[in-house]
Coordinates of C-alpha atoms and ligand atoms in Angstrom, one line a residue:
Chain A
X1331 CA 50.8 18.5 -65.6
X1332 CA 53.8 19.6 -67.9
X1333 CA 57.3 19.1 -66.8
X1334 CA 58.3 20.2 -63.3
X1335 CA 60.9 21.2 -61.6
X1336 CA 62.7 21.3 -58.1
X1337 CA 65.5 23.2 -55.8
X1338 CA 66.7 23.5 -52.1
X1339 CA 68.4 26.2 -51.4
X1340 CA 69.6 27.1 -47.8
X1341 CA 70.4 30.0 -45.8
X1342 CA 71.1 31.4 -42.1
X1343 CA 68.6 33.6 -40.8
X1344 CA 69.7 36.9 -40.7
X1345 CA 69.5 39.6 -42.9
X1346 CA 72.3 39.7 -45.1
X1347 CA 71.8 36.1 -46.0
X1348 CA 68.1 37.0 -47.1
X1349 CA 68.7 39.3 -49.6
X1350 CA 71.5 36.6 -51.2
X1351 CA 69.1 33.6 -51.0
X1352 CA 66.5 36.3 -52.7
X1353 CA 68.7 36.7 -55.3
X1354 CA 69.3 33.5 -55.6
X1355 CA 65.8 32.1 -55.7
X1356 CA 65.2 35.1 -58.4
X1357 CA 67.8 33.8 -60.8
X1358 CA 66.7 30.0 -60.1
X1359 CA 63.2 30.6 -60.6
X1360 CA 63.9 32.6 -64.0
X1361 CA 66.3 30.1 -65.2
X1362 CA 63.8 27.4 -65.3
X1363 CA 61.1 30.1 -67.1
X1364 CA 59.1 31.8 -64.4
X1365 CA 57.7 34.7 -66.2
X1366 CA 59.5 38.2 -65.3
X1367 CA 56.1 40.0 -64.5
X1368 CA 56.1 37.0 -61.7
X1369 CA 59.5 37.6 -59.9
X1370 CA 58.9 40.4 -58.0
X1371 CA 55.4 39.5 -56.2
X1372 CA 57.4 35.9 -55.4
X1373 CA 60.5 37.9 -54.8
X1374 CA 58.2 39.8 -52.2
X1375 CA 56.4 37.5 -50.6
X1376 CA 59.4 35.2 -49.9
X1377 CA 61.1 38.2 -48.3
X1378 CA 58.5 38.7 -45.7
X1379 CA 58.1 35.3 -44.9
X1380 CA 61.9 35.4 -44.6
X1381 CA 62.2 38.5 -42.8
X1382 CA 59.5 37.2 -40.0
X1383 CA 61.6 34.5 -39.5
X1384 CA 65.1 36.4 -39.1
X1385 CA 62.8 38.5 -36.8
X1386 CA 60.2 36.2 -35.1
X1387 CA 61.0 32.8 -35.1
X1388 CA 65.0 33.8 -33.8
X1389 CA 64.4 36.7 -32.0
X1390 CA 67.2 38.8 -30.6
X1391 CA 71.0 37.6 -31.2
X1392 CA 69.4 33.8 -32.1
X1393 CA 70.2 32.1 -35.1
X1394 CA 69.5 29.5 -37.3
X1395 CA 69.7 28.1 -40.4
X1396 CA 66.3 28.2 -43.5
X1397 CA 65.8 25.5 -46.1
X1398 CA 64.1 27.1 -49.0
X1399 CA 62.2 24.3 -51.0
X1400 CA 60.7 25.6 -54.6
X1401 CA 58.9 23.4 -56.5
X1402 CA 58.0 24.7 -59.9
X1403 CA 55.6 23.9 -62.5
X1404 CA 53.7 25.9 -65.6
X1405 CA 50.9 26.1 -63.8
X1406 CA 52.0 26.5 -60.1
X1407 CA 54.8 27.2 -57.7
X1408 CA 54.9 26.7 -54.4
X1409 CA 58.3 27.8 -52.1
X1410 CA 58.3 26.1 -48.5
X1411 CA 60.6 27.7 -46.2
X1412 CA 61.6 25.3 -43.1
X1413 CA 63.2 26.3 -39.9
X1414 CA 63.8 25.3 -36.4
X1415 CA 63.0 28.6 -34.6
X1416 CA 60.1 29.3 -32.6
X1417 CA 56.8 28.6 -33.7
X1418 CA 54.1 30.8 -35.1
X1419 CA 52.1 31.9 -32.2
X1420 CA 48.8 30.2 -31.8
X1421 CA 49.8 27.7 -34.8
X1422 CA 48.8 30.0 -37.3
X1423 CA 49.8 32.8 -39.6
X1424 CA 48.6 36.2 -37.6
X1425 CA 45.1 37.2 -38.7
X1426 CA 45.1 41.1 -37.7
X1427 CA 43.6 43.9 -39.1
X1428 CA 45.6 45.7 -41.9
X1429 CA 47.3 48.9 -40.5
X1430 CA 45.3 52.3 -41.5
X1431 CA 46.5 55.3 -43.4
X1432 CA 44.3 57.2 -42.2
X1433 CA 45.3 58.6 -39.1
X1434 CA 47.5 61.8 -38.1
X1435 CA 51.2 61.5 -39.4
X1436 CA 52.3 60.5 -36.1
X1437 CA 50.6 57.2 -35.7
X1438 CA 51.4 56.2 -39.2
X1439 CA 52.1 52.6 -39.3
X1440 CA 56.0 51.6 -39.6
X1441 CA 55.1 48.2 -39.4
X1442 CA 52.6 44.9 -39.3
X1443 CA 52.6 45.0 -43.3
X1444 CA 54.0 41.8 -43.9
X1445 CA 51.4 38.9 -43.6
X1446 CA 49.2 41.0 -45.6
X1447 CA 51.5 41.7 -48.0
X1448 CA 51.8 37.7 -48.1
X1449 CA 48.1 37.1 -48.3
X1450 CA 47.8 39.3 -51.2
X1451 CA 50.6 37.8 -53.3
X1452 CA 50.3 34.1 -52.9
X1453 CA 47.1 31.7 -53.2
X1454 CA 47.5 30.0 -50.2
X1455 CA 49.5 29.8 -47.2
X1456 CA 49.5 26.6 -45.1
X1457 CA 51.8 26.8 -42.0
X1458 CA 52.3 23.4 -39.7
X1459 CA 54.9 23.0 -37.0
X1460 CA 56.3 19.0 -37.5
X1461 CA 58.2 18.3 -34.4
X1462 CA 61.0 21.2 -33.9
X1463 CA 60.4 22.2 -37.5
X1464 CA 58.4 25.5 -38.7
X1465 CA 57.1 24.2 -42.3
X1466 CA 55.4 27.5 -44.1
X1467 CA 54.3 27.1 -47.9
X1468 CA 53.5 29.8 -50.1
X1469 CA 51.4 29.1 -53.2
X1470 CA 51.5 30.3 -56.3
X1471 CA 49.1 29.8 -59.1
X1472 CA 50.9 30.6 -62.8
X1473 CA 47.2 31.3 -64.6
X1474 CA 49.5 33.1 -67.6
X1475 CA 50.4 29.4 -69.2
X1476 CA 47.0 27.2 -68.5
X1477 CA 47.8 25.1 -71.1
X1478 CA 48.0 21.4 -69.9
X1479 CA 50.9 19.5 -71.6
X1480 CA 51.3 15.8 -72.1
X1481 CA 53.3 14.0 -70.2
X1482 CA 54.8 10.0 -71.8
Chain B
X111 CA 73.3 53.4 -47.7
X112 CA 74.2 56.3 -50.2
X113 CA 72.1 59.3 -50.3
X114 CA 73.0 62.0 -52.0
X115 CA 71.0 65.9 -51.5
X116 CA 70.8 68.6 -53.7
X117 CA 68.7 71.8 -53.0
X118 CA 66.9 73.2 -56.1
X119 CA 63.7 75.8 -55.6
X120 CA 64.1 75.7 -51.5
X121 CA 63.3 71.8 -52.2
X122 CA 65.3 69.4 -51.0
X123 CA 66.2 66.7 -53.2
X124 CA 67.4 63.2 -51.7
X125 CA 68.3 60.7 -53.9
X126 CA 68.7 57.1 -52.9
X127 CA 71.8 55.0 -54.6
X128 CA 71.1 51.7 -53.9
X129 CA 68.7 49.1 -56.1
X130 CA 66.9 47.7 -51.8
X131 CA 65.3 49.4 -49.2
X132 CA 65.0 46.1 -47.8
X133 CA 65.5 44.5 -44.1
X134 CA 69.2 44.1 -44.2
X135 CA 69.6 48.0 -45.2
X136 CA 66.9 49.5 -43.6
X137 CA 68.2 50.8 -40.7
X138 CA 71.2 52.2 -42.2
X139 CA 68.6 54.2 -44.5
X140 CA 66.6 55.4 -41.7
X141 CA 70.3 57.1 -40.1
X142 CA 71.1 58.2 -43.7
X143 CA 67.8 60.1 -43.8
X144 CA 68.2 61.4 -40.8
X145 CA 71.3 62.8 -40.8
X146 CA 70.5 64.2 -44.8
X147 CA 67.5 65.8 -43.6
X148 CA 68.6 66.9 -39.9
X149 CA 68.7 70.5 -41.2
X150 CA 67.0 72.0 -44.5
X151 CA 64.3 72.7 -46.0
X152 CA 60.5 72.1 -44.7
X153 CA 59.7 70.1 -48.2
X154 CA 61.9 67.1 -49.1
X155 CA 61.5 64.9 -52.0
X156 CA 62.9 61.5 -51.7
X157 CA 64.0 60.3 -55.5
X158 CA 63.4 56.4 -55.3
X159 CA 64.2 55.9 -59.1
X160 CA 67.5 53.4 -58.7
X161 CA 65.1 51.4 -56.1
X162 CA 63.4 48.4 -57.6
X163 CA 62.8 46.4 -54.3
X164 CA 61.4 47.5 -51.0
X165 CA 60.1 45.1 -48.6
X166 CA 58.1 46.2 -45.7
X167 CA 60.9 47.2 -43.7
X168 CA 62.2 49.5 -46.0
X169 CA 58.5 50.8 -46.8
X170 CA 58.3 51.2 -42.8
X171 CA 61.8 53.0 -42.6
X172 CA 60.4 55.4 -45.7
X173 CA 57.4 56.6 -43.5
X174 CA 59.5 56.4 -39.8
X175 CA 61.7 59.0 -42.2
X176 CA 58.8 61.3 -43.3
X177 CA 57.1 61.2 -39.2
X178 CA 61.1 62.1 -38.2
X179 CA 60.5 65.4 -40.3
X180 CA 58.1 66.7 -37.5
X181 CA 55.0 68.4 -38.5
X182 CA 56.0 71.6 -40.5
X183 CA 58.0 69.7 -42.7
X184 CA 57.0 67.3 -45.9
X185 CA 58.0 64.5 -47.9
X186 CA 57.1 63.8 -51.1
X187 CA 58.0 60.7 -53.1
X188 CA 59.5 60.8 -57.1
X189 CA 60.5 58.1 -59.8
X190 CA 59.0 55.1 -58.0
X191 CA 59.9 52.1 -60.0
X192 CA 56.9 49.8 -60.8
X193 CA 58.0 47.2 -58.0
X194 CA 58.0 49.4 -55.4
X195 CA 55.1 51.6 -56.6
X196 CA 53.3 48.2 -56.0
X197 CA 54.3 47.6 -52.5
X198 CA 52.7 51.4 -51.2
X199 CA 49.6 50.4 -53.0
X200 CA 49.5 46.7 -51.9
X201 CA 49.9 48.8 -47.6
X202 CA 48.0 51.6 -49.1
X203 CA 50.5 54.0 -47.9
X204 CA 50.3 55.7 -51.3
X205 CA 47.7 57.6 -50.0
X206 CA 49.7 59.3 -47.0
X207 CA 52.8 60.9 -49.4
X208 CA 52.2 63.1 -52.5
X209 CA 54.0 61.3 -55.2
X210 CA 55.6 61.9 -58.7
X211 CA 56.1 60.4 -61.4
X212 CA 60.3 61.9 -61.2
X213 CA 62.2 64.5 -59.6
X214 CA 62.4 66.9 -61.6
X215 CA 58.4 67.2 -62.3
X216 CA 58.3 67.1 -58.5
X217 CA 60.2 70.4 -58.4
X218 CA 58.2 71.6 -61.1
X219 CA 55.3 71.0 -59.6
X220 CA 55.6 72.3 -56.0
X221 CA 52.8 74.4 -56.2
X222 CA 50.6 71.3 -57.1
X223 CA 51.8 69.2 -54.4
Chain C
X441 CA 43.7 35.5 -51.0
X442 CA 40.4 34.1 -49.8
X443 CA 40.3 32.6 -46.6
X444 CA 42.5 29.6 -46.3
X445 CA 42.1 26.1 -44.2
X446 CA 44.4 23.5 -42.6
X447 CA 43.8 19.9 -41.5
X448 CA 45.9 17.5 -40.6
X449 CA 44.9 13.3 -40.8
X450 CA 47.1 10.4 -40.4
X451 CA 46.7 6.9 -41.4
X452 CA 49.0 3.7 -40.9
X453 CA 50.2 2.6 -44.2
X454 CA 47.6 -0.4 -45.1
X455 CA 45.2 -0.3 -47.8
X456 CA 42.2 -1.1 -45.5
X457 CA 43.7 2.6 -43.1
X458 CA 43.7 4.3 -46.8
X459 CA 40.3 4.1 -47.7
X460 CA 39.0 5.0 -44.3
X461 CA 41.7 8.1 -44.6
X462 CA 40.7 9.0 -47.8
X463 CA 36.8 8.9 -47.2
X464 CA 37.8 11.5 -44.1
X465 CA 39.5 13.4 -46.3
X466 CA 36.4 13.3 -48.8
X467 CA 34.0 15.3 -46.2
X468 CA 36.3 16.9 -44.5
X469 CA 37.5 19.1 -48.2
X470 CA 33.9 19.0 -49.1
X471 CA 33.1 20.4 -45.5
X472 CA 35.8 23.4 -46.3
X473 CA 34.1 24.1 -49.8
X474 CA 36.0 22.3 -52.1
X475 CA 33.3 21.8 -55.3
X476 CA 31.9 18.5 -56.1
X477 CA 33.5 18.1 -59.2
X478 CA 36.9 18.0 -58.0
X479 CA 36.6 15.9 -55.3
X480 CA 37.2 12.6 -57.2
X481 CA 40.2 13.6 -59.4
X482 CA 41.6 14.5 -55.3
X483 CA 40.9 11.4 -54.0
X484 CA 41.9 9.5 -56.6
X485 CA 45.4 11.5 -57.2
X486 CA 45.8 10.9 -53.0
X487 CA 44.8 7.1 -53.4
X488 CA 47.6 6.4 -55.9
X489 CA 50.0 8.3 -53.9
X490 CA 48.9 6.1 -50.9
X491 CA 49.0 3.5 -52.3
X492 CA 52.5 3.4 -53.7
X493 CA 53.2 4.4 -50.2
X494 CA 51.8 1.3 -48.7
X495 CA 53.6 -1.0 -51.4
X496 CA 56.9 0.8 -51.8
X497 CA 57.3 2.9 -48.7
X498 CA 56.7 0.1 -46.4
X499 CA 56.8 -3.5 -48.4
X500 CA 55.9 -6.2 -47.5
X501 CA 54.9 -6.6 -43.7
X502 CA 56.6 -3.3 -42.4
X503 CA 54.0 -0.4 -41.6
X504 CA 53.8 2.7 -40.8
X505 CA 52.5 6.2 -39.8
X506 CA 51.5 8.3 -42.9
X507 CA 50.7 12.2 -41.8
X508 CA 48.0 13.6 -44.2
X509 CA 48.6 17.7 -43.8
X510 CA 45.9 19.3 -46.4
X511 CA 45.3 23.2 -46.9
X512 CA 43.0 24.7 -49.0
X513 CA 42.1 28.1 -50.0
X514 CA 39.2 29.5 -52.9
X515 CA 42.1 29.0 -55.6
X516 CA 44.7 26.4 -54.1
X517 CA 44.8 22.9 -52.5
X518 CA 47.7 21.3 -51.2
X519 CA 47.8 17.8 -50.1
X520 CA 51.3 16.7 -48.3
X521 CA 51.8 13.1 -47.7
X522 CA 54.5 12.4 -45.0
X523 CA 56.2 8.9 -44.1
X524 CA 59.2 7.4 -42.8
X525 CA 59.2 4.7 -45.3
X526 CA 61.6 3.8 -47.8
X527 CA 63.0 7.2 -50.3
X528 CA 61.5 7.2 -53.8
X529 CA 64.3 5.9 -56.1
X530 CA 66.2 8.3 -57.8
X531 CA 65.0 10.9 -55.3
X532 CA 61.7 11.7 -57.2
X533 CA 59.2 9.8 -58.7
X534 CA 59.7 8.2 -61.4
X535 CA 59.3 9.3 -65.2
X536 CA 58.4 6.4 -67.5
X537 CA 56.3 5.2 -70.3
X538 CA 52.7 5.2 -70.4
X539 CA 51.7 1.5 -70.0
X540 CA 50.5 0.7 -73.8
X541 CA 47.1 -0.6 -74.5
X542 CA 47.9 -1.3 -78.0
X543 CA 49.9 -4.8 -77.3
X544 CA 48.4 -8.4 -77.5
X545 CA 45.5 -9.1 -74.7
X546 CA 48.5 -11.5 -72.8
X547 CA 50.2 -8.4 -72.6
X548 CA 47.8 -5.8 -71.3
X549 CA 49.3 -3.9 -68.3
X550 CA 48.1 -4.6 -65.0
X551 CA 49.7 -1.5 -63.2
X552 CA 52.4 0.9 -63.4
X553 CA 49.5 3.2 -63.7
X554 CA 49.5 5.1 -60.5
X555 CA 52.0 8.3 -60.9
X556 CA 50.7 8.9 -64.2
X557 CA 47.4 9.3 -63.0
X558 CA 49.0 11.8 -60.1
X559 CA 50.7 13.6 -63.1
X560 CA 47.4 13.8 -64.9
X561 CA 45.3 14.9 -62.0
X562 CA 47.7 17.4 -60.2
X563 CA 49.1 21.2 -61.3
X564 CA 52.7 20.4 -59.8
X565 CA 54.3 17.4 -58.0
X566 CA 56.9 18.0 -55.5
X567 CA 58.7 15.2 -53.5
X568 CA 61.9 15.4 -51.1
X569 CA 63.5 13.7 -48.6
X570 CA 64.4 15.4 -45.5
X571 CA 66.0 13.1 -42.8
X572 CA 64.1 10.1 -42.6
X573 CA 61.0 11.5 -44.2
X574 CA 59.3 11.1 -47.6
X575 CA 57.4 14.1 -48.1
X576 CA 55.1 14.7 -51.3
X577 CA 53.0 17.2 -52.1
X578 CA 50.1 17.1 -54.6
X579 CA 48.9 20.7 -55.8
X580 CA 45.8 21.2 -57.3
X581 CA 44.8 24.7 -58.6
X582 CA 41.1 25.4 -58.7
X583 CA 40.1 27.3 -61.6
X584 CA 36.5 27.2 -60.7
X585 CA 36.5 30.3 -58.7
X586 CA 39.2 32.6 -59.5
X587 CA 38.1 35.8 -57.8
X588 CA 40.1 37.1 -55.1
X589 CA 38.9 38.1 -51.7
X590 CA 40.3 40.7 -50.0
X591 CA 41.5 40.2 -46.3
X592 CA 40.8 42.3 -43.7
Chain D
X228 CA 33.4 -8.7 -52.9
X229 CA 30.1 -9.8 -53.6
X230 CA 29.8 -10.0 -57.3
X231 CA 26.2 -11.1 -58.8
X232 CA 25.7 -13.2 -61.8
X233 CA 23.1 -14.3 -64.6
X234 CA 23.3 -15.7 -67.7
X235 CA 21.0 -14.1 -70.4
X236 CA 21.3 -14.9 -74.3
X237 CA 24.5 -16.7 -73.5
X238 CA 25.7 -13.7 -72.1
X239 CA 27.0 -13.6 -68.7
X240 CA 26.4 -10.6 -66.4
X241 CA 28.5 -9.9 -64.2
X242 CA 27.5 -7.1 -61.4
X243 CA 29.6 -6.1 -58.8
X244 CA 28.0 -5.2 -55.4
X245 CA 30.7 -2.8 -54.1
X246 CA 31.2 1.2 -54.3
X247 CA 35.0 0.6 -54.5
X248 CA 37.6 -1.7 -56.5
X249 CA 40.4 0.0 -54.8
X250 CA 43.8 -1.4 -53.2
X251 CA 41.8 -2.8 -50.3
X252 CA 39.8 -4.9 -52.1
X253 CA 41.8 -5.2 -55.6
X254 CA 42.8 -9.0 -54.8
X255 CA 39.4 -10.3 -53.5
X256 CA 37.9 -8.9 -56.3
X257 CA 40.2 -10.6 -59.1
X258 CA 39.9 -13.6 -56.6
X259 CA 36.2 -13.4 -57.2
X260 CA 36.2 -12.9 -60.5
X261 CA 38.0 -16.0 -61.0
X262 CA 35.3 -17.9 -59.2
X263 CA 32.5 -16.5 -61.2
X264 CA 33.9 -17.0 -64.6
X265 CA 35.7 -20.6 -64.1
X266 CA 33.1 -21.6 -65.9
X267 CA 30.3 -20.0 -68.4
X268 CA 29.6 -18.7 -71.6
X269 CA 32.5 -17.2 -73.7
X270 CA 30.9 -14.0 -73.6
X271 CA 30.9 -11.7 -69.9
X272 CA 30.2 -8.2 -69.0
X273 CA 31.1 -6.5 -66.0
X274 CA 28.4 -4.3 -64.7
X275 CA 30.1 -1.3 -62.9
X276 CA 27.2 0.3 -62.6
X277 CA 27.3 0.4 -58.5
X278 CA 31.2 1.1 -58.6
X279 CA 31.8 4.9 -57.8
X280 CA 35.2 4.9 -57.7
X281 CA 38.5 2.4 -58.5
X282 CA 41.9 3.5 -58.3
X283 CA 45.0 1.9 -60.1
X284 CA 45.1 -0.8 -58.3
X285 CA 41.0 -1.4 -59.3
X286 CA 41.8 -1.3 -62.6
X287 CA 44.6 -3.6 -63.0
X288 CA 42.0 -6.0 -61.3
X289 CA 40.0 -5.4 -64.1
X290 CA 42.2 -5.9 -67.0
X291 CA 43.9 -8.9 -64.9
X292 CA 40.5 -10.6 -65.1
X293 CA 39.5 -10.0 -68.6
X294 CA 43.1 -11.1 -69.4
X295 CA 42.5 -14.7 -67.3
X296 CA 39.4 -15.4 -69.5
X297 CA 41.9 -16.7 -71.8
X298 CA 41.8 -16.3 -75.8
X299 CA 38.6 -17.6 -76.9
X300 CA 36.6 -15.3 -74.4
X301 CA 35.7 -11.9 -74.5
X302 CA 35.1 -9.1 -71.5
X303 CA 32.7 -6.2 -72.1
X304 CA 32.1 -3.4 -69.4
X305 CA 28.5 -1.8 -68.7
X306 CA 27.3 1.1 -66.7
X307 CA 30.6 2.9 -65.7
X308 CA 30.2 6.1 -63.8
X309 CA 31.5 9.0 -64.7
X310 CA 34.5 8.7 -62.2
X311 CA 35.1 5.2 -63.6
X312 CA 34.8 5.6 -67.0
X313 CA 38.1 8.7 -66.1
X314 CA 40.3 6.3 -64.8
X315 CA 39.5 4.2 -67.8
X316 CA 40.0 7.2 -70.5
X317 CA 42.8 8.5 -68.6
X318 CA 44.7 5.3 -68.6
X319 CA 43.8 4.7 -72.2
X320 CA 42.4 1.3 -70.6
X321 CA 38.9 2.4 -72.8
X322 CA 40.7 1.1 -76.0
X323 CA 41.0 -2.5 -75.1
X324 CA 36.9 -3.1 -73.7
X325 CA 34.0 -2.8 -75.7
X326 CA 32.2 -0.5 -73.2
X327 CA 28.4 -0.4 -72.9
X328 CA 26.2 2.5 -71.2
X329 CA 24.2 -0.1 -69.2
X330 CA 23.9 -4.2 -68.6
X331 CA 20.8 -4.0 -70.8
X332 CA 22.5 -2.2 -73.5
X333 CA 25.1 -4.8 -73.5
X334 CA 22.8 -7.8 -73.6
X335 CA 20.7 -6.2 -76.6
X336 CA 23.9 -5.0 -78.5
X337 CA 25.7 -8.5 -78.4
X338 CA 25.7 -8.2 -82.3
X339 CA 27.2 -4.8 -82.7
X340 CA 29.8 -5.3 -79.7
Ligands
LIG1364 N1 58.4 31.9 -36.0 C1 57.8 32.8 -36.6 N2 57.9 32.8 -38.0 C2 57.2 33.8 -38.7 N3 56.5 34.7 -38.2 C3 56.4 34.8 -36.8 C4 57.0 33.9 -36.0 N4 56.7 34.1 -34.7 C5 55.9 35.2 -34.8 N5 55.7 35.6 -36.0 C6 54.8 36.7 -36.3 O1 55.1 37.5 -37.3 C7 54.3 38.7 -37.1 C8 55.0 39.7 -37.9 O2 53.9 40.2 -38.7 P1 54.2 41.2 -39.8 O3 52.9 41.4 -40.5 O4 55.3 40.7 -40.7 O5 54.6 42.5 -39.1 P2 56.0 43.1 -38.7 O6 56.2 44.1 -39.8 O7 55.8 43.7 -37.4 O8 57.1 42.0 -38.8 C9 54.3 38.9 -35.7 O9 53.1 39.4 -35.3 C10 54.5 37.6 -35.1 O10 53.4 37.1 -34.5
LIG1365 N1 58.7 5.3 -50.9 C1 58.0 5.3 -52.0 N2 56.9 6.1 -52.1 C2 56.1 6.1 -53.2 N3 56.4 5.5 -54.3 C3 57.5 4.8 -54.4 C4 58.3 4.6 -53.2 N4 59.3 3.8 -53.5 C5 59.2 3.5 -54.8 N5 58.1 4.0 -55.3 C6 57.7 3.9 -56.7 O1 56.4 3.8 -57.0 C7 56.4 3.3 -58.3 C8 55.0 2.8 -58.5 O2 54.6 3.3 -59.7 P1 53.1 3.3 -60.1 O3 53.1 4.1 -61.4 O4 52.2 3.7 -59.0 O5 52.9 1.7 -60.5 P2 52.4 0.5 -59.7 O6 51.0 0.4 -60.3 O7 53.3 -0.6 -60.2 O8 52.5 0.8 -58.3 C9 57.4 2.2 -58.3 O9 58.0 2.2 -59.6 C10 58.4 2.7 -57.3 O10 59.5 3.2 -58.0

């Protein structure tokens, strides 16, 4: 394993507060040499995990606060976002079928996008709920740098 | 959300001026498209070249927008950024809007659509 | 993403509790897929980290619960050691020299092996303390199969 | 820990009759070790052959036992499986034992060694 790195960074959930822990995160994870072509699929899925929790796990006028925990190596990232909201139903991430295009205009899908969109840009997802806590980690593998460096 | 509209070849032009369509603004986009397109023509092209992130609420305000139209009308989609050309691909709703490399090839190329 | 798998074990911090957790954890990744050939460099990264939880978490006589949360996808395992033991000093674990072999036989290390073996064996550390929990994660990517499956 | 021992050529053999030298059995096995080689020939090897895994804990056994022989007497290593003979290279632990494929091998080689 080369040298790794690793950052908290906190926010409430609701919308606004995404997008500037989003930001954040982006900046963070470039500083310490995530590859640009990298951001925006992390950038991604992050949002949806974030945006299910603004809208799922403190529904309505409910709030709460997020702990973002990135942990970052050349070979793999992995961002665990902890809250105290409700839990995923069933204890698991939703398996459903992706929405279809093809139908008539007016049953286009306006939603149920984001798991998939999740699924298709990490490696693995592992949700557990620990006590009160909602722990959800998304994996990254980094195959761009596989080289393996030394460590003392 | 800024939008601004210009009419050019009885095709309505709507520009979006902000770098997210994401959950925080998404709403406010859907209004803004509604009121910009409450009147006009039946084919609109929505210019998403200053967006370079949409999440899936602001992909699912972009097709709530296009199904608001009713069914004479169209929508069309120019200057997608790479980012968000991603994001219709990844939800294969790239296949449900005509789309175009820019604006101004999209009013070019009306006949095509 | 491929399809992805979650178990949970948990093991009281004593060395004889480790080796019956790590032979469960043996089958139970082999069970899920995981190929042969990476099952010892797994168990051997989890051992050390087990270990230095049984000696440094909880020294001496104390004990304790250790929660084993493992998930595993065609590309990705993640192994996520949880204790209420003592913090790791420093907050993370520690970066020192390599024991040296090239000393005088009276001199030969007898440990101070353990996280460089964890380094060696793992794509990313990642430890933090969050209340009264150690938490550390081990991540392993698996190179061995690196197509993706689509999801429904 | 049952460990085994013979004495051929003035070579003691060691073999150890466990799958693991890990933290659960590190201190009987040193503790063993001891008991074996109080006495004997200034020559042992360890015969790992039935040893499928050891941890860091195993290996400081290991090294803590070679190093107890004292000066004037030497510790080999036979018949290491592939997961032992890791934790050896990976610890850089290979460079201080004279390492032999198998207990034969290291009773025939006693010249070369
Ligand atoms: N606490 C939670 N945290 C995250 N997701 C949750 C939580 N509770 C429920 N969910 C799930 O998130 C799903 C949202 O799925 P998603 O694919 O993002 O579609 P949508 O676009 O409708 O939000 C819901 O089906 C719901 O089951
Ligand atoms: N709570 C803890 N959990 C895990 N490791 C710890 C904890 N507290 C301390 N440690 C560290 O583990 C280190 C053990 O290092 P290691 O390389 O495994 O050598 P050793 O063979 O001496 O155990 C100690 O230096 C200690 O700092």
């Amino acid at each position: 394993m080369g040298s790794s790195h690793q950052f908290t960074l906190r926010c409430r959930a609701e919308a606004d507060a995404v997008r500037q822990a989003l930001s954040e995160l982006r900046s963070a994870l470039s500083k310490l040499g995530l590859s640009e072509d990298r951001l925006p699929g992390v950038e991604l899925a992050v949002a949806e995990a974030l945006n299910n929790i603004v809208e799922h796990a403190f529904p309505g006028e409910k709030t709460g606060d997020v702990r973002i925990d990135a942990a970052l190596s050349g070979k793999h990232l992995c961002v665990t976002l902890i809250d105290t909201g409700r839990p995923l139903p069933n204890g698991r991430p939703p398996v459903e079928k992706r929405p279809n295009p093809d139908v008539e205009r007016q049953d286009l899908p306006e939603g149920g996008f984001g798991w998939h969109l999740i699924r298709d840009l990490t490696d693995l997802i592992a949700y557990t709920r620990a006590g009160e806590e909602n722990r959800l980690q998304l994996h990254f593998g980094l195959p761009d740098r596989p080289e393996k460096q030394q460590t003392p | 959300m800024e939008l601004s509209s210009t009419t050019e070849n009885g095709i309505q032009l709507v520009g979006v001026h902000a770098k997210r369509i994401d959950a925080a603004s998404a709403v406010q986009f859907k209004d803004a498209m509604r009121q910009e397109t409450e009147t006009g023509p039946a084919h609109v092209v929505l210019d998403l070249s200053n967006v370079d992130f949409i999440d899936s609420s602001g992909l699912g305000a972009i097709v709530a927008s296009m199904k608001h139209l009713g069914g004479g009308r169209r929508m069309d989609l120019a200057g997608m950024t790479p980012d968000v050309d991603k994001v219709f691909r990844l939800t294969r709703m790239d296949k449900i809007f005509t789309i175009h490399a820019s604006a101004s090839k999209a009013l070019t190329a009306r006949k095509a659509g």
